[in-house]
Amino acid sequence: MAMSSLLKRFQDKWKSYRHRFVPWIAFNLRKNERSLRKVTEQSKDRLVSDEELSETLIPFFRALLRNDIACQGEVLRLLSTTTRARYISPEDHERPERGEPGGEHRRPLETMLHTTGFCIERKPSSLPFAGTGVFVTRGFVPKRTTVAMYPGTIYQAFEPILFQSIWNAFVFRCIDSVLIDGNDRGISKMIYRSCSGRDRLGPFALSDATWLTVSTKNPLAVGQYVNNSTNDRTANVYYQEYDVPKEFPLELRQYLPNVNYRHDTQRPLRCVVLVALRDIHPGEELFSNYFTIVN
């Protein structure tokens, strides 16, 4: 009886795990070809340019910073006058309790709705046994819009991730074998916190660790909970790799939900964003497609 109960628990766990587990997807591609996006070369995986992605993320992050102006004093003092003017107006000195010039303080989700025109949130998935999913709860997502980000620790192909990967449904593999551990629990959580705390430049945080909590500063950082599409649920978003450019504003890096495992990594910080394949309406759950390179 105990063995039967244990087996049932394992089967239920696996049904949830398999929707994000890379080997399971690979072995089942023939059964589920609608969830596969074929890519002939790595360069052709980018359906939106890095410049477009930056043009989407930077204004949103600036809105988040403006809305958190009361907690940004140390950062603002070290910015140039021109840069500081992006976030502060003369009225703010008279009304320090107002996060956004001329407007009331907003929570991150409200800032997201006000800036991007939509909100996404985690809720129980509509897919049986898939656990948590991500839904558009308010507003409208136009095609080619950045909908979410995949948070986590970045591991280069040669770096160790064995223990972190055990029973971990949130390890994402990029085309070039870079791995992103998006697990917000256990050893993965501890490693991310440690690396995030390590990488600072004076008062400037270079990554966001609040996605590990219930009070995230960047509401885009829920991409690890987006389930893969099935034959019944077609994909409405796709993964795209994004290497953060050197000129990305220093004061906005505090909202990037990724950090390198090694502090001396020479490559640009790797992020993965999820971009809308079509217009997405309120109430819809996000479903992603996985990809392979076809020679």
PDB file of N, CA, C and O in Angstrom, residues 55-88:
ATOM      1  N   GLU A  55      15.320  48.223 -26.200  1.00  0.00           N
ATOM      2  CA  GLU A  55      14.380  49.346 -26.268  1.00  0.00           C
ATOM      3  C   GLU A  55      13.085  49.050 -25.527  1.00  0.00           C
ATOM      4  O   GLU A  55      12.340  49.966 -25.178  1.00  0.00           O
ATOM      5  N   THR A  56      12.806  47.774 -25.296  1.00  0.00           N
ATOM      6  CA  THR A  56      11.633  47.393 -24.503  1.00  0.00           C
ATOM      7  C   THR A  56      11.957  47.380 -23.015  1.00  0.00           C
ATOM      8  O   THR A  56      11.216  47.909 -22.194  1.00  0.00           O
ATOM      9  N   LEU A  57      13.083  46.761 -22.657  1.00  0.00           N
ATOM     10  CA  LEU A  57      13.427  46.582 -21.247  1.00  0.00           C
ATOM     11  C   LEU A  57      13.828  47.889 -20.570  1.00  0.00           C
ATOM     12  O   LEU A  57      13.431  48.147 -19.430  1.00  0.00           O
ATOM     13  N   ILE A  58      14.618  48.707 -21.248  1.00  0.00           N
ATOM     14  CA  ILE A  58      15.145  49.918 -20.608  1.00  0.00           C
ATOM     15  C   ILE A  58      14.039  50.878 -20.179  1.00  0.00           C
ATOM     16  O   ILE A  58      14.032  51.342 -19.028  1.00  0.00           O
ATOM     17  N   PRO A  59      13.055  51.207 -21.035  1.00  0.00           N
ATOM     18  CA  PRO A  59      11.983  52.105 -20.563  1.00  0.00           C
ATOM     19  C   PRO A  59      11.192  51.523 -19.393  1.00  0.00           C
ATOM     20  O   PRO A  59      10.791  52.257 -18.485  1.00  0.00           O
ATOM     21  N   PHE A  60      10.971  50.208 -19.412  1.00  0.00           N
ATOM     22  CA  PHE A  60      10.239  49.582 -18.313  1.00  0.00           C
ATOM     23  C   PHE A  60      11.040  49.646 -17.023  1.00  0.00           C
ATOM     24  O   PHE A  60      10.520  50.005 -15.959  1.00  0.00           O
ATOM     25  N   PHE A  61      12.332  49.341 -17.087  1.00  0.00           N
ATOM     26  CA  PHE A  61      13.177  49.411 -15.899  1.00  0.00           C
ATOM     27  C   PHE A  61      13.282  50.845 -15.389  1.00  0.00           C
ATOM     28  O   PHE A  61      13.328  51.088 -14.174  1.00  0.00           O
ATOM     29  N   ARG A  62      13.331  51.804 -16.298  1.00  0.00           N
ATOM     30  CA  ARG A  62      13.359  53.206 -15.861  1.00  0.00           C
ATOM     31  C   ARG A  62      12.084  53.572 -15.121  1.00  0.00           C
ATOM     32  O   ARG A  62      12.123  54.310 -14.122  1.00  0.00           O
ATOM     33  N   ALA A  63      10.965  53.055 -15.589  1.00  0.00           N
ATOM     34  CA  ALA A  63       9.704  53.317 -14.891  1.00  0.00           C
ATOM     35  C   ALA A  63       9.713  52.692 -13.506  1.00  0.00           C
ATOM     36  O   ALA A  63       9.230  53.292 -12.538  1.00  0.00           O
ATOM     37  N   LEU A  64      10.284  51.486 -13.383  1.00  0.00           N
ATOM     38  CA  LEU A  64      10.387  50.847 -12.078  1.00  0.00           C
ATOM     39  C   LEU A  64      11.263  51.668 -11.139  1.00  0.00           C
ATOM     40  O   LEU A  64      10.946  51.829  -9.954  1.00  0.00           O
ATOM     41  N   LEU A  65      12.364  52.202 -11.656  1.00  0.00           N
ATOM     42  CA  LEU A  65      13.257  52.996 -10.814  1.00  0.00           C
ATOM     43  C   LEU A  65      12.577  54.297 -10.390  1.00  0.00           C
ATOM     44  O   LEU A  65      12.642  54.685  -9.227  1.00  0.00           O
ATOM     45  N   ARG A  66      11.924  54.976 -11.331  1.00  0.00           N
ATOM     46  CA  ARG A  66      11.225  56.215 -10.980  1.00  0.00           C
ATOM     47  C   ARG A  66      10.181  55.968  -9.904  1.00  0.00           C
ATOM     48  O   ARG A  66       9.972  56.793  -9.021  1.00  0.00           O
ATOM     49  N   ASN A  67       9.547  54.819  -9.993  1.00  0.00           N
ATOM     50  CA  ASN A  67       8.495  54.508  -9.026  1.00  0.00           C
ATOM     51  C   ASN A  67       9.062  54.109  -7.664  1.00  0.00           C
ATOM     52  O   ASN A  67       8.335  54.054  -6.680  1.00  0.00           O
ATOM     53  N   ASP A  68      10.358  53.837  -7.617  1.00  0.00           N
ATOM     54  CA  ASP A  68      11.013  53.437  -6.369  1.00  0.00           C
ATOM     55  C   ASP A  68      12.021  54.502  -5.942  1.00  0.00           C
ATOM     56  O   ASP A  68      13.003  54.218  -5.267  1.00  0.00           O
ATOM     57  N   ILE A  69      11.769  55.732  -6.345  1.00  0.00           N
ATOM     58  CA  ILE A  69      12.737  56.805  -6.188  1.00  0.00           C
ATOM     59  C   ILE A  69      13.129  57.034  -4.733  1.00  0.00           C
ATOM     60  O   ILE A  69      14.272  57.388  -4.420  1.00  0.00           O
ATOM     61  N   ALA A  70      12.198  56.797  -3.797  1.00  0.00           N
ATOM     62  CA  ALA A  70      12.487  57.034  -2.380  1.00  0.00           C
ATOM     63  C   ALA A  70      13.572  56.112  -1.845  1.00  0.00           C
ATOM     64  O   ALA A  70      14.234  56.432  -0.860  1.00  0.00           O
ATOM     65  N   CYS A  71      13.766  54.956  -2.503  1.00  0.00           N
ATOM     66  CA  CYS A  71      14.770  53.987  -2.044  1.00  0.00           C
ATOM     67  C   CYS A  71      16.038  54.016  -2.906  1.00  0.00           C
ATOM     68  O   CYS A  71      16.910  53.162  -2.741  1.00  0.00           O
ATOM     69  N   GLN A  72      16.131  54.971  -3.819  1.00  0.00           N
ATOM     70  CA  GLN A  72      17.231  54.991  -4.775  1.00  0.00           C
ATOM     71  C   GLN A  72      18.215  56.132  -4.528  1.00  0.00           C
ATOM     72  O   GLN A  72      19.033  56.446  -5.382  1.00  0.00           O
ATOM     73  N   GLY A  73      18.142  56.757  -3.352  1.00  0.00           N
ATOM     74  CA  GLY A  73      18.958  57.935  -3.087  1.00  0.00           C
ATOM     75  C   GLY A  73      20.439  57.718  -3.284  1.00  0.00           C
ATOM     76  O   GLY A  73      21.128  58.539  -3.916  1.00  0.00           O
ATOM     77  N   GLU A  74      20.988  56.627  -2.763  1.00  0.00           N
ATOM     78  CA  GLU A  74      22.421  56.375  -2.852  1.00  0.00           C
ATOM     79  C   GLU A  74      22.854  56.180  -4.298  1.00  0.00           C
ATOM     80  O   GLU A  74      23.920  56.639  -4.714  1.00  0.00           O
ATOM     81  N   VAL A  75      22.009  55.502  -5.073  1.00  0.00           N
ATOM     82  CA  VAL A  75      22.308  55.289  -6.492  1.00  0.00           C
ATOM     83  C   VAL A  75      22.246  56.606  -7.252  1.00  0.00           C
ATOM     84  O   VAL A  75      23.141  56.941  -8.039  1.00  0.00           O
ATOM     85  N   LEU A  76      21.201  57.385  -7.020  1.00  0.00           N
ATOM     86  CA  LEU A  76      21.001  58.632  -7.752  1.00  0.00           C
ATOM     87  C   LEU A  76      22.129  59.630  -7.508  1.00  0.00           C
ATOM     88  O   LEU A  76      22.522  60.366  -8.418  1.00  0.00           O
ATOM     89  N   ARG A  77      22.659  59.650  -6.304  1.00  0.00           N
ATOM     90  CA  ARG A  77      23.721  60.608  -5.984  1.00  0.00           C
ATOM     91  C   ARG A  77      24.966  60.399  -6.829  1.00  0.00           C
ATOM     92  O   ARG A  77      25.742  61.335  -7.057  1.00  0.00           O
ATOM     93  N   LEU A  78      25.188  59.170  -7.292  1.00  0.00           N
ATOM     94  CA  LEU A  78      26.390  58.866  -8.062  1.00  0.00           C
ATOM     95  C   LEU A  78      26.174  58.955  -9.566  1.00  0.00           C
ATOM     96  O   LEU A  78      27.105  58.734 -10.339  1.00  0.00           O
ATOM     97  N   LEU A  79      24.963  59.259  -9.987  1.00  0.00           N
ATOM     98  CA  LEU A  79      24.695  59.401 -11.407  1.00  0.00           C
ATOM     99  C   LEU A  79      25.011  60.818 -11.868  1.00  0.00           C
ATOM    100  O   LEU A  79      24.995  61.760 -11.080  1.00  0.00           O
ATOM    101  N   SER A  80      25.290  60.967 -13.139  1.00  0.00           N
ATOM    102  CA  SER A  80      25.523  62.303 -13.687  1.00  0.00           C
ATOM    103  C   SER A  80      24.228  63.110 -13.611  1.00  0.00           C
ATOM    104  O   SER A  80      23.129  62.556 -13.497  1.00  0.00           O
ATOM    105  N   THR A  81      24.369  64.417 -13.688  1.00  0.00           N
ATOM    106  CA  THR A  81      23.196  65.296 -13.621  1.00  0.00           C
ATOM    107  C   THR A  81      22.205  64.972 -14.724  1.00  0.00           C
ATOM    108  O   THR A  81      20.984  64.931 -14.502  1.00  0.00           O
ATOM    109  N   THR A  82      22.724  64.708 -15.917  1.00  0.00           N
ATOM    110  CA  THR A  82      21.848  64.397 -17.057  1.00  0.00           C
ATOM    111  C   THR A  82      21.085  63.103 -16.814  1.00  0.00           C
ATOM    112  O   THR A  82      19.878  63.027 -17.064  1.00  0.00           O
ATOM    113  N   THR A  83      21.785  62.087 -16.339  1.00  0.00           N
ATOM    114  CA  THR A  83      21.121  60.801 -16.089  1.00  0.00           C
ATOM    115  C   THR A  83      20.133  60.916 -14.942  1.00  0.00           C
ATOM    116  O   THR A  83      19.020  60.381 -15.016  1.00  0.00           O
ATOM    117  N   ARG A  84      20.521  61.613 -13.889  1.00  0.00           N
ATOM    118  CA  ARG A  84      19.632  61.768 -12.733  1.00  0.00           C
ATOM    119  C   ARG A  84      18.344  62.477 -13.125  1.00  0.00           C
ATOM    120  O   ARG A  84      17.273  62.178 -12.595  1.00  0.00           O
ATOM    121  N   ALA A  85      18.426  63.384 -14.083  1.00  0.00           N
ATOM    122  CA  ALA A  85      17.240  64.127 -14.519  1.00  0.00           C
ATOM    123  C   ALA A  85      16.199  63.230 -15.175  1.00  0.00           C
ATOM    124  O   ALA A  85      15.028  63.594 -15.255  1.00  0.00           O
ATOM    125  N   ARG A  86      16.623  62.046 -15.635  1.00  0.00           N
ATOM    126  CA  ARG A  86      15.655  61.103 -16.208  1.00  0.00           C
ATOM    127  C   ARG A  86      14.664  60.605 -15.157  1.00  0.00           C
ATOM    128  O   ARG A  86      13.564  60.183 -15.478  1.00  0.00           O
ATOM    129  N   TYR A  87      15.097  60.627 -13.913  1.00  0.00           N
ATOM    130  CA  TYR A  87      14.303  60.014 -12.853  1.00  0.00           C
ATOM    131  C   TYR A  87      13.707  61.016 -11.870  1.00  0.00           C
ATOM    132  O   TYR A  87      12.765  60.692 -11.162  1.00  0.00           O
ATOM    133  N   ILE A  88      14.265  62.215 -11.819  1.00  0.00           N
ATOM    134  CA  ILE A  88      13.824  63.186 -10.817  1.00  0.00           C
ATOM    135  C   ILE A  88      13.426  64.487 -11.504  1.00  0.00           C
ATOM    136  O   ILE A  88      14.091  64.945 -12.428  1.00  0.00           O
TER     137      ILE A  88
END
